[in-house]
Amino acid sequence: MAFLLLLLFFFSSPFASADQTAKTYIFRVDRFAKPSIFPTHYHWYSSEFTDPAAILHVYDTVFHGFSASLTPSQAASVLQNPSVLAAFEDRRRHLHTTRSPQFLGLRNQRGLWSESDYGSDVIIGVLDTGIWPERRSFSDLNLGPVPRRWKGVCQTGTKFTAKNCGPGIGGGINKTIEFMSPRDADGHGTHTASTAAGRYAFQANMLGYAPGIAKGVAPKARLAVYKVCWKNSGCFDSDILAAFDSAVNDGVDIISISVGGGDGISSPYYLDPIAIGAYGAVSRGIFVSSSAGNDGPNAMSVTNLAPWITTVGAGTIDRNFPAEIVLGDGRKLAGVSLYAGKPLVGKIYPLVYPGKTGVLSASLCMENSLDPKQVKGKIVICDRGSNPRVAKGLVVRKAGGVGMILANSASNGEGLVGDAHLIPACSVGASEGEAIKAYVNSSSLATATIHFGGTVIGIRPAPVVASFSARGPNALNPEILKPDLIAPGVNILAAWTDAAGPTGLDSDRRKTEFNILSGTSMACPHVSGAAALLKSAHPDWSPAAIRSAMMTTASISDNRFKPMIDESSGKSSTPYDFGAGLLNLDLAMDPGLVYDVTNSDYVDFLCSVGYGPKTIQVITRSPVNCPMKRPAPENLNYPSIAAALLSRSPTGVSSKTFIRTVTNVGPANSVYHVQVDQPKGVAVTVKPPRLVFSDTVRRQNYAVTVTVDNKKVVMGDSGAVFGSLSWVDGKHVVRSPIVVTQIDQM
């Protein structure tokens, strides 16, 4: 398969050492300090720092140093070496777990697909759980030879031979359920890879749901797959960093990583291997996209915050899988389900809510929490949370229940995702859940049945910002708006492994070529594929220019031409929810103007947030000098504007000025005029209000001044007010969101 260029797996942390007190540590070493007597850095590390057997990875591209399995005292000893710039303990990361290409504005033989030749020969590196290479989505039919710049190898292993790579393919954990090779035991990596760059697969469906033609965003792009995550064991920083190192050396153009912390804590950039690895890639012209996280709708839950990473949230598409609960009193309540087994065919069953007893484990349908005498032959209401949604159905079935209604909690709101349940089951929002529980409490003979509605397209409104999609503001640097944008991430059909059933549960023996999943993990590869298309159409664009094109052309309205809704609240969403908006590839191909960012700009940003030269070198690999006058972080040439102003000032009025530079990538002789949608209670002025470009003038600067009268401005529920700034030339609308918030002076 020439379609798959490289398949590697990185394996270190779970079997790091028989010594249970040992841990994996990552050491950043000053590469310029290596004595000339040592032929390689490895010889230096294994001679002066630690025993060779303890070393797991040596990093020499996006990062300089090594990872090793050491006791805390051994690690402390290594840290004493003056050549060691930083050390951090290995952390476990988590995966942030059809019609979506059309929903993004892609059409056959037209627009960006046509202009980019479907992403032909662009190489996308996917850092995930591996791949199931035999799937039709990874066929190499009618693809040309592998790009000459490719330097990768094929790494073989358990049930994975060189034949699984083909021409140009370079190639604790529970070994009973994993493959010590790039083969995917989990399914997540197969799904994300085919979302980014899957070939056309006709008659695709998941157990009858979402039938049609499955295809990735960039169907002719090449895939380089790096296995950094392991079934039931997560993804370790040391392995992720090694994969970044390999991907850059191998010659990828795009890196897609649907992985993040998931613990609600964002590490500083110099302690975050994803940020460090991504910087090493971006500084070499490689676009990096990452998932925003699934801890929404909580404020400040967004992860992968580095400004050189394109951070992607999730929205819905115009397809749904409806189910309907019919109560004994005749009421009908809407829900969602991907159940594909024997239906209830309208038969009425007794309805019970185990949580009525006040026992939390029973309300959640945890393992061994249900009394068979109470649930046998009944439909059981289970609250969402703690254990996997589909696992609750197995608990119900084990206790003798015939069906399940999965009710959202208040924190989940009305956001629903489909699950391939093993028993007749339906998910409902918090309000419907409360209505059903109230019915059970008020009736001595509560009954219900569930109808399954299959696949419905043309849903309105869409997109809607998914409840689970992580939200801003940026917890590290509120001057940089995150997420950057959203893409389809709810109920996405893509290829699946043969090693797991559609639920991923060990007891699920069903096999399916495709699966339907939800998460910002699913949104991220849409942007990765989109970047491949833009890179193919515009080979000279930088990663920042590609991101800018996506952000400044993103949509903020739904298919009713109304403002996008927040699924969790039913209210209008804000840039804290969707960033610049929904990816719109019809427009991104020709954005008119872009906001470009250089490596030195990122260094100035790191200086502006208070990092010293040695700390910055942990990220940049090379020594840097910060300007005498400390730069302002908000002046990074970002396609969005986030103003944090003092809530108290002597005059009662606060203001801040931002500098931006735009580069013309449209017709040489163009004139743009500014249009401002003022945030409520805020004055925004732009100088100059007119930008003139010519053959000799491709770049122009402008200044934006944001002024707040503290007596008049009223911050919303999110603690901010929102507007936008657009440059318009009659054809292009180059839009940047504006976010204004207030901070107390320290």
Coordinates of C-alpha atoms in Angstrom, one line a residue, residues 23-327:
K23 CA 9.8 6.1 36.9
T24 CA 10.3 7.5 33.4
Y25 CA 11.9 10.9 33.3
I26 CA 12.5 13.1 30.3
F27 CA 15.7 15.2 30.3
R28 CA 16.3 18.3 28.1
V29 CA 20.1 18.6 27.5
D30 CA 22.1 21.4 26.0
R31 CA 23.3 19.7 22.8
F32 CA 26.1 22.3 22.4
A33 CA 27.7 21.1 25.7
K34 CA 28.6 17.6 24.3
P35 CA 32.4 17.0 24.7
S36 CA 34.0 16.3 21.3
I37 CA 35.4 13.0 22.7
F38 CA 32.0 11.4 22.3
P39 CA 31.0 10.4 18.7
T40 CA 27.2 10.8 19.4
H41 CA 24.9 12.2 22.0
Y42 CA 23.9 8.7 22.9
H43 CA 27.5 7.8 23.8
W44 CA 27.6 11.0 26.0
Y45 CA 24.3 10.3 27.7
S46 CA 25.1 6.6 28.4
S47 CA 28.6 7.4 29.7
E48 CA 28.0 10.5 31.8
F49 CA 24.4 10.5 32.7
T50 CA 23.0 7.0 33.3
D51 CA 23.4 3.4 32.4
P52 CA 22.7 2.5 28.8
A53 CA 20.0 -0.1 29.8
A54 CA 18.0 2.7 31.5
I55 CA 17.7 4.9 28.4
L56 CA 14.4 4.5 26.5
H57 CA 14.5 7.2 23.8
V58 CA 17.2 9.6 22.5
Y59 CA 15.8 12.8 21.0
D60 CA 17.7 14.8 18.5
T61 CA 15.3 16.7 16.2
V62 CA 12.3 18.5 17.8
F63 CA 14.0 18.2 21.2
H64 CA 17.5 17.4 22.4
G65 CA 17.9 15.0 25.3
F66 CA 16.7 11.5 26.4
S67 CA 14.2 9.7 28.5
A68 CA 15.2 7.0 31.0
S69 CA 13.8 4.8 33.6
L70 CA 15.3 6.0 36.9
T71 CA 14.5 6.2 40.6
P72 CA 13.8 9.7 41.9
S73 CA 17.3 9.8 43.5
Q74 CA 18.9 8.8 40.2
A75 CA 16.9 11.4 38.4
A76 CA 18.0 14.1 40.9
S77 CA 21.6 13.1 40.4
V78 CA 21.3 13.5 36.6
L79 CA 19.6 16.9 37.1
Q80 CA 22.8 18.1 38.9
N81 CA 24.7 18.0 35.6
P82 CA 25.1 21.6 34.4
S83 CA 24.3 20.5 30.8
V84 CA 20.8 19.4 31.8
L85 CA 18.4 22.4 31.2
A86 CA 15.2 20.7 32.5
A87 CA 13.7 17.4 33.6
F88 CA 10.1 16.3 33.9
E89 CA 8.4 13.1 34.9
D90 CA 6.7 11.2 32.1
R91 CA 2.9 11.7 32.2
R92 CA 0.1 9.6 30.8
R93 CA -2.1 11.4 28.3
H94 CA -5.5 10.4 27.0
L95 CA -7.2 10.1 23.7
H96 CA -9.9 12.8 23.1
T97 CA -12.5 10.4 21.8
T98 CA -19.7 10.0 5.5
R99 CA -21.2 13.4 5.6
S100 CA -18.6 15.5 7.3
P101 CA -16.5 16.4 4.3
Q102 CA -19.6 17.7 2.5
F103 CA -20.6 19.6 5.6
L104 CA -17.3 21.5 5.4
G105 CA -18.0 22.7 1.9
L106 CA -16.1 20.1 -0.1
R107 CA -17.6 19.0 -3.4
N108 CA -16.4 16.6 -6.1
Q109 CA -14.5 18.1 -9.0
R110 CA -14.9 21.6 -7.6
G111 CA -13.2 24.1 -5.2
L112 CA -10.5 23.0 -2.9
W113 CA -10.7 19.3 -3.7
S114 CA -10.1 20.1 -7.4
E115 CA -7.5 22.8 -6.8
S116 CA -5.5 20.6 -4.4
D117 CA -6.0 17.3 -6.4
Y118 CA -7.6 15.9 -3.2
G119 CA -4.4 16.5 -1.2
S120 CA -2.2 14.4 -3.5
D121 CA 1.3 13.6 -2.2
V122 CA 0.9 15.7 1.0
I123 CA 2.1 13.5 3.9
I124 CA 0.0 13.5 7.1
G125 CA 1.7 12.1 10.2
V126 CA -0.9 10.7 12.6
L127 CA 0.2 10.1 16.3
D128 CA -2.4 7.8 17.7
T129 CA -3.1 4.1 18.5
G130 CA -1.9 2.7 15.1
I131 CA -3.8 1.5 12.1
W132 CA -5.7 -1.5 10.6
P133 CA -4.1 -1.3 7.2
E134 CA -6.4 -3.7 5.4
R135 CA -9.4 -1.4 5.5
R136 CA -10.7 -0.1 2.2
S137 CA -10.1 3.4 3.4
F138 CA -6.4 2.8 3.1
S139 CA -6.3 1.4 -0.4
D140 CA -3.5 2.5 -2.7
L141 CA -5.5 2.0 -5.9
N142 CA -4.6 4.6 -8.6
L143 CA -2.1 6.4 -6.3
G144 CA 1.2 7.4 -7.8
P145 CA 4.7 6.6 -6.3
V146 CA 5.6 7.7 -2.9
P147 CA 7.0 11.3 -2.8
R148 CA 10.8 11.3 -3.1
R149 CA 11.2 13.5 0.0
W150 CA 9.9 10.6 2.1
K151 CA 12.7 9.2 4.4
G152 CA 10.6 6.8 6.6
V153 CA 10.9 3.1 7.2
C154 CA 8.4 0.3 7.9
Q155 CA 8.6 -1.0 11.4
T156 CA 7.3 -4.6 11.5
G157 CA 6.1 -6.5 14.5
T158 CA 3.2 -8.6 15.8
K159 CA 0.8 -9.4 13.0
F160 CA 2.4 -6.6 11.0
T161 CA 4.7 -7.4 8.1
A162 CA 6.4 -5.3 5.4
K163 CA 3.4 -6.2 3.1
N164 CA 1.2 -4.0 5.3
C165 CA 3.3 -1.1 4.3
G166 CA 4.0 -1.7 0.6
P167 CA 6.1 0.5 -1.8
G168 CA 7.6 3.4 0.0
I169 CA 6.2 2.4 3.4
G170 CA 8.9 2.8 5.7
G171 CA 7.8 1.2 8.4
G172 CA 1.6 -1.8 32.1
I173 CA 0.3 -2.8 28.7
N174 CA -1.7 -6.0 28.5
K175 CA 0.1 -8.1 25.8
T176 CA -3.0 -10.3 25.4
I177 CA -5.0 -7.4 24.0
E178 CA -2.3 -5.4 22.3
F179 CA 0.0 -5.8 19.3
M180 CA 3.6 -5.0 19.7
S181 CA 3.5 -3.4 16.3
P182 CA 1.8 -0.5 14.5
R183 CA -1.4 -2.6 14.3
D184 CA -4.3 -0.9 16.0
A185 CA -5.9 -2.9 18.9
D186 CA -8.0 0.1 20.0
G187 CA -9.6 1.6 16.9
H188 CA -9.1 5.2 17.6
G189 CA -6.1 5.6 15.4
T190 CA -7.7 3.8 12.4
H191 CA -10.7 6.2 12.8
T192 CA -8.7 9.4 13.0
A193 CA -6.4 8.4 10.1
S194 CA -9.2 7.6 7.8
T195 CA -11.0 10.8 8.8
A196 CA -8.0 12.8 7.7
A197 CA -7.1 10.9 4.5
G198 CA -9.3 7.9 3.9
R199 CA -9.9 6.8 0.3
Y200 CA -13.4 6.5 -1.1
A201 CA -15.2 3.5 0.3
F202 CA -18.6 2.7 -1.2
Q203 CA -21.5 1.2 0.8
A204 CA -20.0 2.2 4.1
N205 CA -22.0 2.0 7.3
M206 CA -21.9 1.1 10.9
L207 CA -24.3 -1.8 11.6
G208 CA -26.7 -0.1 9.1
Y209 CA -26.3 3.4 10.4
A210 CA -24.9 6.3 8.3
P211 CA -25.0 4.4 5.0
G212 CA -23.2 6.0 2.0
I213 CA -19.7 6.7 0.7
A214 CA -17.0 7.1 3.4
K215 CA -14.1 9.4 2.5
G216 CA -11.5 11.4 4.3
V217 CA -11.0 15.2 4.0
A218 CA -7.9 14.7 1.9
P219 CA -8.5 11.3 0.1
K220 CA -5.2 11.4 -1.9
A221 CA -2.9 12.4 0.9
R222 CA -0.4 9.9 2.2
L223 CA -0.5 8.6 5.8
A224 CA 2.5 8.1 8.1
V225 CA 1.2 6.4 11.2
Y226 CA 3.0 6.6 14.6
K227 CA 1.7 4.4 17.4
V228 CA 2.1 6.3 20.6
C229 CA -1.1 5.2 22.5
W230 CA -1.9 1.7 23.8
K231 CA -5.2 0.0 24.5
N232 CA -6.2 0.6 28.1
S233 CA -2.9 2.2 28.9
G234 CA -3.0 5.7 27.4
C235 CA -0.3 7.7 25.7
F236 CA 3.0 8.6 27.4
D237 CA 4.9 11.8 26.9
S238 CA 8.2 10.1 26.3
D239 CA 6.7 8.2 23.4
I240 CA 4.9 11.2 22.0
L241 CA 8.1 13.2 21.9
A242 CA 9.9 10.3 20.1
A243 CA 7.1 10.2 17.5
F244 CA 7.4 14.0 16.9
D245 CA 11.2 13.4 16.4
S246 CA 10.6 10.6 13.9
A247 CA 7.8 12.4 12.0
V248 CA 9.9 15.5 11.4
N249 CA 12.9 13.4 10.3
D250 CA 10.8 11.3 8.0
G251 CA 9.5 14.3 6.0
V252 CA 5.8 14.7 7.0
D253 CA 4.0 17.9 6.0
I254 CA 1.2 17.7 8.6
I255 CA 1.0 16.2 12.1
S256 CA -2.3 15.3 13.6
I257 CA -2.5 14.4 17.3
S258 CA -5.9 13.8 19.0
V259 CA -4.3 13.5 22.5
G260 CA -4.2 15.7 25.6
G261 CA -4.0 15.9 29.3
G262 CA -7.6 15.5 30.3
D263 CA -6.9 16.4 33.9
G264 CA -8.0 20.0 33.8
I265 CA -4.4 21.3 34.3
S266 CA -2.4 22.9 31.6
S267 CA 1.4 22.6 32.0
P268 CA 3.7 25.5 31.0
Y269 CA 4.9 25.1 27.5
Y270 CA 8.5 24.1 28.6
L271 CA 7.0 21.2 30.6
D272 CA 4.6 20.0 27.9
P273 CA 6.1 17.5 25.4
I274 CA 3.2 18.1 23.0
A275 CA 4.0 21.8 22.9
I276 CA 7.7 21.2 22.7
G277 CA 7.4 18.6 19.9
A278 CA 4.9 20.7 18.0
Y279 CA 7.2 23.7 18.1
G280 CA 10.0 21.6 16.7
A281 CA 7.7 20.6 13.8
V282 CA 6.1 24.0 13.2
S283 CA 9.6 25.7 13.2
R284 CA 10.4 23.5 10.3
G285 CA 7.3 24.3 8.3
I286 CA 5.1 21.4 9.5
F287 CA 1.5 22.2 10.4
V288 CA 0.3 20.7 13.7
S289 CA -3.3 20.2 14.7
S290 CA -4.5 18.9 18.0
S291 CA -7.8 18.2 19.8
A292 CA -9.0 20.8 22.3
G293 CA -10.2 18.2 24.8
N294 CA -13.6 16.8 25.9
D295 CA -14.0 18.5 29.3
G296 CA -16.7 21.0 28.1
P297 CA -18.9 22.7 28.8
N298 CA -16.7 23.7 31.7
A299 CA -15.0 27.1 31.3
M300 CA -11.2 27.2 30.9
S301 CA -11.2 23.4 30.0
V302 CA -9.4 23.8 26.7
T303 CA -6.0 22.0 26.4
N304 CA -3.1 22.1 23.9
L305 CA -2.8 25.8 24.3
A306 CA 0.5 26.6 22.6
P307 CA 0.0 29.3 20.0
W308 CA 1.9 27.4 17.3
I309 CA -0.6 24.5 17.6
T310 CA -4.0 24.7 15.8
T311 CA -6.4 23.7 18.6
V312 CA -9.7 22.2 17.4
G313 CA -13.0 22.0 19.2
A314 CA -16.0 19.9 18.0
G315 CA -19.4 20.7 16.5
T316 CA -22.3 18.6 15.2
I317 CA -23.1 18.0 11.5
D318 CA -26.5 17.8 9.9
R319 CA -26.9 14.1 10.5
N320 CA -28.4 12.4 13.5
F321 CA -29.5 9.0 14.8
P322 CA -32.8 9.6 16.6
A323 CA -34.6 7.4 19.0
E324 CA -37.9 8.0 20.8
I325 CA -39.0 7.1 24.2
V326 CA -42.8 6.6 24.6
L327 CA -44.0 6.8 28.2

